[in-house]
């Protein structure tokens, strides 16, 4: 049976990337590896649409979140975070662990914060040093308009806007420089199509100034050290060499395809999954929808654990469940990274077969038909676009 991951991290890995990582290891001080890092650094700047440094850390995505808090702020500083799901909430947990005073904006899980609520919270809390946001909240499948929020914040305040872009970089439009963002973080096992183990932090000039004066403790995750090494396409400690080699390949594929096409591709795939789910009679959870992952309510009369088990046993498909109070109530289908139209037809067909086995009433084929119709609307626009595996 084929194993098929439809989870928002780890995501499937292209064959050519896996093969690159299977080669004998090289030493990180060798000129060959310096070339790898040079290419990685250049293409990361392209991916984030920035001329600023995008630092590579050896950790999962949360390490980059922690580094952002620890390197920008000082003990007793106040910072705003938006609790819109499991990952937004994490910003606040990290702040507490570091002795930063968190100012929480809590929105119902399944919704996104408005720009106004962020501005109102800033007005009520003078002295806030930074606002921490989540562009794609993976636990609820909800998208936040960080472009609009960042513009509104910077119009009135000279403070940092920090974004968890862990499931949005390489999926949603991201223009680090143009949008005036200060820090954006992501992780390797999401839109970058490589295994977990690397995290990335883009830093603006404002962020660099804050890094210079931050007094929170750090050693391994010192961005000051990382910036110094970065200037020479180097890293302060032994990098995850094998992952960097895979990443170099994946990033060149992304560049060849172009970020604009990748953003468009994710929009189309996500629309197809939403339309397919609705046509089956399922109700979507949350809005506005992230293009990385679709959250769907488990229909009445269907037991999530049975549904999940069947999907995996019969079709090799792993999707993600709900977290915390959403456990057993929603399931999440990821379409972030290395997926194509055929994968999406397949996963929606498997949803149909599984729901049919569980006696859920719907018109067989209705989901797949809606998926096909969605793709048909876009075929002209996608016909000439380069596809990932076409790159050497
Ligand atoms: C996966 C994820 C994280 C956590 O990343 P890890 O790599 O598991 O540490 C944080 N934020 C978002 C939005 C994510 O999707």
Tab-separated table of C-alpha atoms and ligand atoms in Angstrom:
chain	number	residue	atom	x	y	z
A	1	UNK	CA	0.000	0.000	0.000
A	2	UNK	CA	1.206	3.487	-0.763
A	3	UNK	CA	1.644	5.832	2.163
A	4	UNK	CA	-0.006	9.172	1.559
A	5	UNK	CA	0.501	12.041	3.940
A	6	UNK	CA	-2.093	14.799	3.834
A	7	UNK	CA	-0.858	16.404	7.037
A	8	UNK	CA	0.275	20.023	7.512
A	9	UNK	CA	3.797	18.978	8.445
A	10	UNK	CA	5.540	16.776	7.738
A	11	UNK	CA	4.543	17.055	4.099
A	12	UNK	CA	5.554	14.773	1.195
A	13	UNK	CA	9.106	15.090	-0.138
A	14	UNK	CA	9.870	15.165	-3.882
A	15	UNK	CA	11.870	12.147	-5.081
A	16	UNK	CA	14.743	14.274	-6.388
A	17	UNK	CA	15.091	15.916	-2.963
A	18	UNK	CA	15.159	12.533	-1.210
A	19	UNK	CA	17.831	11.311	-3.616
A	20	UNK	CA	19.974	14.405	-3.028
A	21	UNK	CA	19.826	13.722	0.717
A	22	UNK	CA	20.820	10.052	0.225
A	23	UNK	CA	24.287	10.972	-1.075
A	24	UNK	CA	27.370	10.584	1.182
A	25	UNK	CA	27.659	13.409	3.672
A	26	UNK	CA	30.119	16.246	3.040
A	27	UNK	CA	31.899	18.446	5.579
A	28	UNK	CA	30.344	21.806	6.346
A	29	UNK	CA	33.645	23.709	6.026
A	30	UNK	CA	34.243	22.337	2.536
A	31	UNK	CA	33.852	24.803	-0.335
A	32	UNK	CA	31.138	22.536	-1.791
A	33	UNK	CA	28.992	23.127	1.251
A	34	UNK	CA	29.635	26.875	1.282
A	35	UNK	CA	28.180	26.843	-2.243
A	36	UNK	CA	25.130	24.970	-0.941
A	37	UNK	CA	24.542	27.592	1.755
A	38	UNK	CA	25.105	30.431	-0.675
A	39	UNK	CA	22.416	29.049	-2.965
A	40	UNK	CA	20.098	28.332	-0.001
A	41	UNK	CA	20.487	31.870	1.348
A	42	UNK	CA	19.859	33.478	-2.012
A	43	UNK	CA	16.794	31.375	-2.743
A	44	UNK	CA	15.378	31.833	0.759
A	45	UNK	CA	15.520	35.585	0.173
A	46	UNK	CA	13.613	34.979	-3.056
A	47	UNK	CA	11.028	32.803	-1.286
A	48	UNK	CA	10.388	35.471	1.369
A	49	UNK	CA	10.639	38.235	-1.280
A	50	UNK	CA	13.284	40.109	0.661
A	51	UNK	CA	16.757	41.611	0.419
A	52	UNK	CA	17.125	41.090	4.172
A	53	UNK	CA	18.800	38.066	5.770
A	54	UNK	CA	16.806	34.860	6.164
A	55	UNK	CA	18.645	32.900	8.862
A	56	UNK	CA	18.650	29.101	8.953
A	57	UNK	CA	18.504	27.469	12.388
A	58	UNK	CA	18.761	23.786	13.251
A	59	UNK	CA	15.450	23.100	14.982
A	60	UNK	CA	11.802	22.602	14.167
A	61	UNK	CA	9.653	25.680	13.506
A	62	UNK	CA	9.014	26.373	17.170
A	63	UNK	CA	12.756	27.003	17.633
A	64	UNK	CA	12.465	29.941	15.230
A	65	UNK	CA	9.414	31.203	17.162
A	66	UNK	CA	11.364	30.989	20.421
A	67	UNK	CA	14.385	32.704	18.826
A	68	UNK	CA	12.160	35.579	17.684
A	69	UNK	CA	10.898	36.232	21.189
A	70	UNK	CA	14.276	35.724	22.906
A	71	UNK	CA	16.220	37.907	20.458
A	72	UNK	CA	13.878	40.869	20.021
A	73	UNK	CA	12.639	41.491	23.528
A	74	UNK	CA	13.960	42.159	27.031
A	75	UNK	CA	12.681	41.088	30.463
A	76	UNK	CA	9.419	42.827	31.366
A	77	UNK	CA	8.691	43.978	27.806
A	78	UNK	CA	5.072	43.902	26.717
A	79	UNK	CA	4.080	42.213	23.463
A	80	UNK	CA	0.758	41.443	21.802
A	81	UNK	CA	-0.113	38.006	20.473
A	82	UNK	CA	-3.288	36.681	18.873
A	83	UNK	CA	-4.714	33.484	20.288
A	84	UNK	CA	-6.688	32.209	17.280
A	85	UNK	CA	-5.662	28.566	17.643
A	86	UNK	CA	-2.989	26.254	18.971
A	87	UNK	CA	-0.117	28.018	17.226
A	88	UNK	CA	-1.158	31.589	17.902
A	89	UNK	CA	-1.498	30.588	21.544
A	90	UNK	CA	2.087	29.290	21.453
A	91	UNK	CA	3.466	32.825	21.019
A	92	UNK	CA	1.992	33.688	24.413
A	93	UNK	CA	3.406	30.531	26.031
A	94	UNK	CA	6.899	31.347	24.773
A	95	UNK	CA	6.598	34.935	26.051
A	96	UNK	CA	5.615	33.698	29.510
A	97	UNK	CA	8.531	31.262	29.591
A	98	UNK	CA	10.899	34.187	28.889
A	99	UNK	CA	9.443	36.688	31.342
A	100	UNK	CA	7.852	38.843	28.654
A	101	UNK	CA	4.451	40.295	29.535
A	102	UNK	CA	1.965	38.891	27.002
A	103	UNK	CA	-1.049	40.961	25.946
A	104	UNK	CA	-3.521	38.438	24.568
A	105	UNK	CA	-6.035	39.052	21.821
A	106	UNK	CA	-8.281	36.044	22.014
A	107	UNK	CA	-10.550	35.352	19.063
A	108	UNK	CA	-12.818	32.362	18.685
A	109	UNK	CA	-10.851	29.432	17.228
A	110	UNK	CA	-11.930	29.219	13.597
A	111	UNK	CA	-11.876	33.000	13.083
A	112	UNK	CA	-9.137	35.530	12.327
A	113	UNK	CA	-8.339	38.812	14.108
A	114	UNK	CA	-9.518	42.028	12.472
A	115	UNK	CA	-7.062	44.860	11.916
A	116	UNK	CA	-9.202	47.007	14.201
A	117	UNK	CA	-8.892	44.679	17.182
A	118	UNK	CA	-5.096	44.831	16.884
A	119	UNK	CA	-5.141	48.647	16.696
A	120	UNK	CA	-7.563	48.898	19.635
A	121	UNK	CA	-5.366	46.600	21.732
A	122	UNK	CA	-2.302	48.694	20.903
A	123	UNK	CA	-4.109	51.854	21.961
A	124	UNK	CA	-5.136	50.329	25.287
A	125	UNK	CA	-1.613	49.036	25.999
A	126	UNK	CA	0.983	51.770	25.633
A	127	UNK	CA	4.587	50.627	25.464
A	128	UNK	CA	4.007	47.378	23.551
A	129	UNK	CA	7.244	46.409	21.739
A	130	UNK	CA	5.942	43.952	19.156
A	131	UNK	CA	2.867	42.271	17.688
A	132	UNK	CA	3.031	38.516	17.082
A	133	UNK	CA	0.718	37.082	14.392
A	134	UNK	CA	0.038	33.805	12.590
A	135	UNK	CA	-0.545	34.055	8.838
A	136	UNK	CA	-1.930	30.531	8.451
A	137	UNK	CA	-3.250	29.056	11.701
A	138	UNK	CA	-2.734	25.362	11.035
A	139	UNK	CA	-4.887	24.110	13.919
A	140	UNK	CA	-8.033	25.745	12.522
A	141	UNK	CA	-7.179	26.251	8.825
A	142	UNK	CA	-7.668	30.016	9.108
A	143	UNK	CA	-5.832	32.780	7.238
A	144	UNK	CA	-4.941	36.154	8.775
A	145	UNK	CA	-4.451	39.223	6.573
A	146	UNK	CA	-1.020	40.131	7.911
A	147	UNK	CA	-0.365	42.536	5.043
A	148	UNK	CA	-3.209	44.772	6.145
A	149	UNK	CA	-2.471	44.455	9.858
A	150	UNK	CA	1.257	45.196	9.412
A	151	UNK	CA	0.509	48.299	7.322
A	152	UNK	CA	-1.990	49.617	9.869
A	153	UNK	CA	0.345	48.961	12.825
A	154	UNK	CA	3.349	50.592	11.164
A	155	UNK	CA	1.323	53.632	10.173
A	156	UNK	CA	0.988	54.536	13.843
A	157	UNK	CA	3.686	52.641	15.732
A	158	UNK	CA	7.417	52.073	15.387
A	159	UNK	CA	7.223	48.495	16.706
A	160	UNK	CA	7.996	45.055	15.317
A	161	UNK	CA	5.468	42.911	13.471
A	162	UNK	CA	6.467	39.265	13.877
A	163	UNK	CA	4.738	36.581	11.817
A	164	UNK	CA	4.502	32.822	12.201
A	165	UNK	CA	4.603	31.908	8.508
A	166	UNK	CA	5.184	28.222	9.191
A	167	UNK	CA	2.371	26.961	6.947
A	168	UNK	CA	2.107	30.073	4.780
A	169	UNK	CA	5.606	30.600	3.386
A	170	UNK	CA	5.658	28.743	0.076
A	171	UNK	CA	1.849	28.730	-0.020
A	172	UNK	CA	0.365	32.188	0.529
A	173	UNK	CA	1.547	35.463	-0.923
A	174	UNK	CA	4.431	36.669	1.226
A	175	UNK	CA	6.235	39.939	0.472
A	176	UNK	CA	8.492	40.537	3.428
A	177	UNK	CA	10.022	43.828	2.244
A	178	UNK	CA	7.045	45.335	0.459
A	179	UNK	CA	4.730	44.644	3.384
A	180	UNK	CA	7.225	46.034	5.904
A	181	UNK	CA	7.320	42.896	8.045
A	182	UNK	CA	9.992	42.629	10.730
A	183	UNK	CA	10.296	38.916	11.404
A	184	UNK	CA	8.779	35.973	9.549
A	185	UNK	CA	9.541	32.417	10.622
A	186	UNK	CA	8.952	29.105	8.915
A	187	UNK	CA	9.974	25.454	9.223
A	188	UNK	CA	11.381	22.929	6.768
A	189	UNK	CA	8.697	20.215	6.943
A	190	UNK	CA	5.865	22.446	5.711
A	191	UNK	CA	5.884	24.391	2.439
A	192	UNK	CA	9.583	23.715	1.841
A	193	UNK	CA	9.026	20.012	1.132
A	194	UNK	CA	11.935	18.601	3.138
A	195	UNK	CA	11.960	16.654	6.447
A	196	UNK	CA	11.664	18.424	9.820
A	197	UNK	CA	14.820	19.854	11.374
A	198	UNK	CA	15.412	23.309	9.912
A	199	UNK	CA	13.775	26.601	10.824
A	200	UNK	CA	14.074	29.985	9.157
A	201	UNK	CA	13.919	33.558	10.414
A	202	UNK	CA	13.766	36.608	8.151
A	203	UNK	CA	14.836	39.822	9.919
A	204	UNK	CA	14.278	43.466	8.949
A	205	UNK	CA	16.476	46.442	9.894
A	206	UNK	CA	14.099	47.261	12.755
A	207	UNK	CA	14.392	43.673	13.990
A	208	UNK	CA	18.202	43.848	13.715
A	209	UNK	CA	18.219	46.942	15.938
A	210	UNK	CA	16.078	45.149	18.507
A	211	UNK	CA	18.420	42.143	18.338
A	212	UNK	CA	21.326	44.479	19.236
A	213	UNK	CA	19.665	45.641	22.463
A	214	UNK	CA	17.636	42.578	23.542
A	215	UNK	CA	18.508	41.402	27.051
A	216	UNK	CA	16.696	38.063	27.247
A	217	UNK	CA	18.990	35.041	27.730
A	218	UNK	CA	20.022	32.988	24.680
A	219	UNK	CA	23.005	31.048	23.466
A	220	UNK	CA	22.330	28.457	20.737
A	221	UNK	CA	19.511	30.549	19.285
A	222	UNK	CA	21.435	33.832	19.294
A	223	UNK	CA	20.389	35.660	16.135
A	224	UNK	CA	23.299	38.043	16.623
A	225	UNK	CA	25.676	35.109	16.150
A	226	UNK	CA	23.584	33.760	13.283
A	227	UNK	CA	23.658	37.144	11.501
A	228	UNK	CA	27.434	37.372	11.854
A	229	UNK	CA	27.952	33.931	10.271
A	230	UNK	CA	25.287	34.575	7.655
A	231	UNK	CA	27.357	37.436	6.233
A	232	UNK	CA	29.870	34.763	5.122
A	233	UNK	CA	27.313	32.146	4.079
A	234	UNK	CA	28.260	30.237	7.201
A	235	UNK	CA	26.476	29.045	10.372
A	236	UNK	CA	27.655	29.456	14.002
A	237	UNK	CA	27.322	25.720	14.775
A	238	UNK	CA	27.322	22.482	12.764
A	239	UNK	CA	24.349	22.830	10.424
A	240	UNK	CA	22.020	19.935	9.539
A	241	UNK	CA	24.139	19.319	6.436
A	242	UNK	CA	21.927	16.651	4.867
A	243	UNK	CA	18.785	18.739	5.251
A	244	UNK	CA	20.534	21.798	3.834
A	245	UNK	CA	21.457	19.752	0.751
A	246	UNK	CA	17.836	18.685	0.303
A	247	UNK	CA	16.712	22.247	0.886
A	248	UNK	CA	19.059	23.597	-1.758
A	249	UNK	CA	17.374	21.354	-4.307
A	250	UNK	CA	13.833	22.113	-3.104
A	251	UNK	CA	14.439	25.865	-3.183
A	252	UNK	CA	15.781	25.740	-6.724
A	253	UNK	CA	12.625	23.892	-7.737
A	254	UNK	CA	10.530	26.584	-6.078
A	255	UNK	CA	12.450	29.324	-7.830
A	256	UNK	CA	12.105	27.637	-11.205
A	257	UNK	CA	8.358	27.264	-10.712
A	258	UNK	CA	8.186	30.863	-9.363
A	259	UNK	CA	6.586	31.868	-6.060
A	260	UNK	CA	3.715	33.525	-7.863
A	261	UNK	CA	2.750	30.228	-9.473
A	262	UNK	CA	3.160	28.354	-6.192
A	263	UNK	CA	0.816	30.810	-4.440
A	264	UNK	CA	-1.689	30.377	-7.272
A	265	UNK	CA	-1.359	26.568	-7.253
A	266	UNK	CA	-2.166	26.412	-3.528
A	267	UNK	CA	-5.163	28.661	-3.999
A	268	UNK	CA	-6.524	26.313	-6.695
A	269	UNK	CA	-5.870	23.099	-4.739
A	270	UNK	CA	-7.442	24.502	-1.580
A	271	UNK	CA	-10.487	25.718	-3.474
A	272	UNK	CA	-10.915	22.242	-4.984
A	273	UNK	CA	-10.786	20.550	-1.560
A	274	UNK	CA	-13.292	23.020	-0.118
A	275	UNK	CA	-15.662	22.617	-3.063
A	276	UNK	CA	-15.311	18.828	-2.973
A	277	UNK	CA	-16.029	18.678	0.755
A	278	UNK	CA	-19.066	20.939	0.474
A	279	UNK	CA	-20.480	18.914	-2.444
A	280	UNK	CA	-20.288	15.743	-0.328
A	281	UNK	CA	-22.387	17.580	2.255
A	282	UNK	CA	-19.620	18.287	4.728
A	283	UNK	CA	-19.399	21.599	6.561
A	284	UNK	CA	-16.149	23.510	6.506
A	285	UNK	CA	-14.710	24.713	9.788
A	286	UNK	CA	-13.480	28.280	10.159
A	287	UNK	CA	-12.846	31.167	7.783
A	288	UNK	CA	-11.247	32.868	5.962
A	289	UNK	CA	-9.643	29.674	4.699
A	290	UNK	CA	-5.907	29.085	4.630
A	291	UNK	CA	-4.618	27.690	1.344
A	292	UNK	CA	-2.371	25.257	3.233
A	293	UNK	CA	-4.910	23.131	5.064
A	294	UNK	CA	-8.676	22.646	4.954
A	295	UNK	CA	-10.469	22.069	8.255
A	296	UNK	CA	-13.736	20.151	7.950
A	297	UNK	CA	-16.337	19.396	10.617
A	298	UNK	CA	-16.749	15.691	11.326
A	299	UNK	CA	-20.354	15.095	10.249
A	300	UNK	CA	-22.984	14.048	12.708
A	301	UNK	CA	-23.280	10.285	13.049
A	302	UNK	CA	-19.657	9.702	12.043
A	303	UNK	CA	-17.117	8.807	14.684
A	304	UNK	CA	-13.811	10.535	13.995
A	305	UNK	CA	-11.595	7.704	15.261
A	306	UNK	CA	-13.325	5.173	12.968
A	307	UNK	CA	-13.159	7.531	10.002
A	308	UNK	CA	-9.475	8.201	10.583
A	309	UNK	CA	-8.614	4.522	11.020
A	310	UNK	CA	-10.460	3.472	7.878
A	311	UNK	CA	-8.893	6.195	5.773
A	312	UNK	CA	-5.463	5.003	6.847
A	313	UNK	CA	-6.069	1.256	6.726
A	314	UNK	CA	-7.825	1.110	3.381
A	315	UNK	CA	-6.182	3.947	1.478
A	316	UNK	CA	-2.918	4.665	3.290
A	317	UNK	CA	-4.077	8.236	3.867
A	318	UNK	CA	-3.127	10.199	6.964
A	319	UNK	CA	-4.976	13.444	7.636
A	320	UNK	CA	-4.777	15.498	10.833
A	321	UNK	CA	-7.387	15.600	13.580
A	322	UNK	CA	-8.542	18.502	15.722
A	323	UNK	CA	-6.542	19.762	18.689
A	324	UNK	CA	-7.720	20.617	22.210
A	325	UNK	CA	-11.492	21.280	22.280
A	326	UNK	CA	-11.674	20.536	18.527
A	327	UNK	CA	-10.452	16.962	19.056
A	328	UNK	CA	-12.866	14.524	17.394
A	329	UNK	CA	-14.867	17.482	16.008
A	330	UNK	CA	-12.822	18.399	12.935
A	331	UNK	CA	-10.358	16.773	10.583
A	332	UNK	CA	-7.803	18.629	8.531
A	333	UNK	CA	-6.680	17.808	4.981
A	334	UNK	CA	-3.375	19.400	4.058
A	335	UNK	CA	-2.467	20.447	0.519
A	336	UNK	CA	0.714	22.297	1.422
A	337	UNK	CA	3.844	21.638	-0.593
A	338	UNK	CA	4.359	18.748	-2.979
A	339	UNK	CA	0.802	18.050	-4.181
A	340	UNK	CA	-0.868	18.128	-7.556
A	341	UNK	CA	-4.387	17.888	-8.969
A	342	UNK	CA	-4.252	14.083	-9.159
A	343	UNK	CA	-3.486	13.901	-5.419
A	344	UNK	CA	-6.490	16.094	-4.680
A	345	UNK	CA	-8.897	14.027	-6.806
A	346	UNK	CA	-7.543	10.990	-4.955
A	347	UNK	CA	-7.936	12.313	-1.451
A	348	UNK	CA	-11.479	13.567	-2.057
A	349	UNK	CA	-12.391	10.193	-3.640
A	350	UNK	CA	-11.007	8.421	-0.559
A	351	UNK	CA	-13.030	10.729	1.704
A	352	UNK	CA	-16.114	9.679	-0.250
A	353	UNK	CA	-15.334	5.941	-0.029
A	354	UNK	CA	-14.648	6.197	3.687
A	355	UNK	CA	-17.797	8.189	4.446
A	356	UNK	CA	-19.796	5.748	2.328
A	357	UNK	CA	-18.424	2.843	4.389
A	358	UNK	CA	-19.547	4.691	7.517
A	359	UNK	CA	-23.095	5.075	6.152
A	360	UNK	CA	-22.927	8.831	5.701
A	361	UNK	CA	-25.593	9.772	3.152
A	362	UNK	CA	-24.504	11.657	0.054
A	363	UNK	CA	-24.450	11.341	-3.715
A	364	UNK	CA	-21.376	9.208	-4.606
A	365	UNK	CA	-19.057	11.084	-6.959
A	366	UNK	CA	-20.385	14.497	-6.008
A	367	UNK	CA	-17.165	15.502	-4.238
A	368	UNK	CA	-14.893	14.356	-7.051
A	369	UNK	CA	-17.117	16.083	-9.617
A	370	UNK	CA	-16.838	19.366	-7.729
A	371	UNK	CA	-13.043	18.952	-7.591
A	372	UNK	CA	-12.912	18.312	-11.337
A	373	UNK	CA	-15.115	21.313	-12.048
A	374	UNK	CA	-12.865	23.535	-9.941
A	375	UNK	CA	-9.776	22.420	-11.829
A	376	UNK	CA	-11.569	22.796	-15.156
A	377	UNK	CA	-12.122	26.472	-14.383
A	378	UNK	CA	-8.402	26.931	-14.024
A	379	UNK	CA	-6.961	24.638	-16.740
A	380	UNK	CA	-6.204	27.477	-19.139
A	381	UNK	CA	-4.289	29.383	-16.488
A	382	UNK	CA	-2.309	26.327	-15.345
A	383	UNK	CA	-1.566	24.729	-18.747
A	384	UNK	CA	1.821	26.327	-19.385
A	385	UNK	CA	3.035	26.610	-15.811
A	386	UNK	CA	6.272	24.746	-14.999
A	387	UNK	CA	5.862	21.868	-12.558
A	388	UNK	CA	8.257	21.024	-9.759
A	389	UNK	CA	9.728	17.707	-10.870
A	390	UNK	CA	10.642	19.208	-14.236
A	391	UNK	CA	13.679	20.806	-12.563
A	392	UNK	CA	17.067	19.038	-12.503
B	1	LIG	C1	3.802	23.260	12.522
B	1	LIG	C2	3.550	24.626	13.017
B	1	LIG	C3	4.274	25.165	14.084
B	1	LIG	C4	5.225	24.358	14.900
B	1	LIG	O1	6.316	23.956	14.198
B	1	LIG	P1	7.201	22.728	14.699
B	1	LIG	O2	8.050	22.495	13.490
B	1	LIG	O3	6.283	21.588	15.026
B	1	LIG	O4	7.985	23.197	15.855
B	1	LIG	C5	4.057	26.473	14.454
B	1	LIG	N1	3.160	27.246	13.797
B	1	LIG	C6	2.434	26.763	12.772
B	1	LIG	C7	1.457	27.670	12.109
B	1	LIG	C8	2.616	25.447	12.347
B	1	LIG	O5	1.889	24.977	11.327
